[in-house]
mmCIF file of C-alpha atoms in Angstrom:
data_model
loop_
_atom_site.group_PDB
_atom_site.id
_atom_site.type_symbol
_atom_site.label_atom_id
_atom_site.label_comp_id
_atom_site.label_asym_id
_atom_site.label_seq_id
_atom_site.Cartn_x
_atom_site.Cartn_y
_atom_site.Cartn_z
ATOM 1 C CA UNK A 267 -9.113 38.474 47.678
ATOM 2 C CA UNK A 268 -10.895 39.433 44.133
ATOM 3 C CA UNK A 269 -7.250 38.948 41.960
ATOM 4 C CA UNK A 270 -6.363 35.688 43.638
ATOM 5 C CA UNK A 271 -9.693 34.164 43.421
ATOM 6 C CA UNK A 272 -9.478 35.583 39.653
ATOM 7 C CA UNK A 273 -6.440 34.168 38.498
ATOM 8 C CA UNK A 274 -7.310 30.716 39.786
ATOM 9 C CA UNK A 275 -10.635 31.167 37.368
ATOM 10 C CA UNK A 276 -8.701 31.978 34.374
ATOM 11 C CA UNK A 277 -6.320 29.151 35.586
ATOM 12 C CA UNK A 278 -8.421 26.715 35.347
ATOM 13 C CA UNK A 279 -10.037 28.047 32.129
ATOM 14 C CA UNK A 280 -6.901 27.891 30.681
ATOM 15 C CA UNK A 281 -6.550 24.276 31.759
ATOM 16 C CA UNK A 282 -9.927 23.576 30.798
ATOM 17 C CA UNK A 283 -9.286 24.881 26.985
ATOM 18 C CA UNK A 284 -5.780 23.043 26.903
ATOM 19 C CA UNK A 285 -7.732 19.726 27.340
ATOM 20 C CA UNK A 286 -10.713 20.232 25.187
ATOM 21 C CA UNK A 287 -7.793 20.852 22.324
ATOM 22 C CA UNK A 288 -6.048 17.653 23.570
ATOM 23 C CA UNK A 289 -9.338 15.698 22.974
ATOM 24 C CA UNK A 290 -9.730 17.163 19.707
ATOM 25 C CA UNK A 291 -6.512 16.129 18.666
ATOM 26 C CA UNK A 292 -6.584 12.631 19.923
ATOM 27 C CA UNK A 293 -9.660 11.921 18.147
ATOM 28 C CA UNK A 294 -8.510 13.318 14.410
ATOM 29 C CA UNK A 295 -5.092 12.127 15.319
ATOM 30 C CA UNK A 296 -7.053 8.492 15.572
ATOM 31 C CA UNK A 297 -9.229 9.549 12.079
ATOM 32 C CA UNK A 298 -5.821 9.883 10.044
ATOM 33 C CA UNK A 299 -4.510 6.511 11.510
ATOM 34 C CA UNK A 300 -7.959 5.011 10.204
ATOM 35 C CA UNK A 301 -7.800 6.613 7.346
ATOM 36 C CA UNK A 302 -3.900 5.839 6.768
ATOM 37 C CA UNK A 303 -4.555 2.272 6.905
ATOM 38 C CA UNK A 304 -7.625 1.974 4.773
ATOM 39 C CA UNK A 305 -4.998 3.862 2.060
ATOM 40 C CA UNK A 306 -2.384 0.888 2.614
ATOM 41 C CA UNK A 307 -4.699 -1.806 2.618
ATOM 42 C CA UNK A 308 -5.865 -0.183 -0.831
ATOM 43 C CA UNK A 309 -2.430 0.399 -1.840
ATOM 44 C CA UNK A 310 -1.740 -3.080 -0.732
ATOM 45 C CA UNK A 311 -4.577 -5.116 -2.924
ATOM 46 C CA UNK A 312 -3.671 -2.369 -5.991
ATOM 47 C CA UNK A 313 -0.057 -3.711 -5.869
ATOM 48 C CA UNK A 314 -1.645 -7.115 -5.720
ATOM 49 C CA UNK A 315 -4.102 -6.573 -8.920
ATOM 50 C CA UNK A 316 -0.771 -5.071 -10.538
ATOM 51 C CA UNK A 317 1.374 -8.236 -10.328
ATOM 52 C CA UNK A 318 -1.654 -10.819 -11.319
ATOM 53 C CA UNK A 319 -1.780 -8.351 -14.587
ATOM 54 C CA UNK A 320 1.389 -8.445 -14.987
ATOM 55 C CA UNK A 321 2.468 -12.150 -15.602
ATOM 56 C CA UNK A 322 0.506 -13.276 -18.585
ATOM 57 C CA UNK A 323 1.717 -9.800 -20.064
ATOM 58 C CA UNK A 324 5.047 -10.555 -19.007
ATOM 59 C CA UNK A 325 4.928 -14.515 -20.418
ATOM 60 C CA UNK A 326 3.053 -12.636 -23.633
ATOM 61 C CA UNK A 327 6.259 -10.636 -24.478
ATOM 62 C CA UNK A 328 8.523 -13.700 -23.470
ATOM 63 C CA UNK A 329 6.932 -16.122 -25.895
ATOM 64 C CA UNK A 330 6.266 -13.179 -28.563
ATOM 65 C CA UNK A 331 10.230 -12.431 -28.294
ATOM 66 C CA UNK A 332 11.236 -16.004 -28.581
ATOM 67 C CA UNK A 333 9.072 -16.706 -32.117
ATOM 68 C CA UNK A 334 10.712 -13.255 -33.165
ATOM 69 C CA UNK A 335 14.214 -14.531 -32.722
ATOM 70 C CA UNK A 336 13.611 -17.918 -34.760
#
């Protein structure tokens, strides 16, 4: 009766591990995806900051090219 009774312990030990792992993983799975967004959303108004930049540079080496060519 001792081995039966003994390898339903470890059973459920084993079970018991298995989900305190599955928790873990849930919760930094759920810390990346937080963390993966806040990196787009910074990505996102970077891109943003680029482009506004960008035009009166862009409209800078327009005109600049046009009083070149006359």
């Amino acid at each position: 009766m001792l081995w039966p009774m003994l390898a339903i312990a470890l059973g459920f030990c084993g079970i018991a591990v298995l989900g305190v792992l599955a928790i873990r993983v849930f919760v930094e799975v759920r810390r990346l995806a937080r963390q993966v967004a806040d990196s787009s959303l910074r990505i996102t108004r970077a891109a943003e900051d680029l482009e506004r930049a960008a035009v009166p540079l862009a409209s800078a080496a327009s005109n600049a090219g046009e009083s070149v060519g006359n």
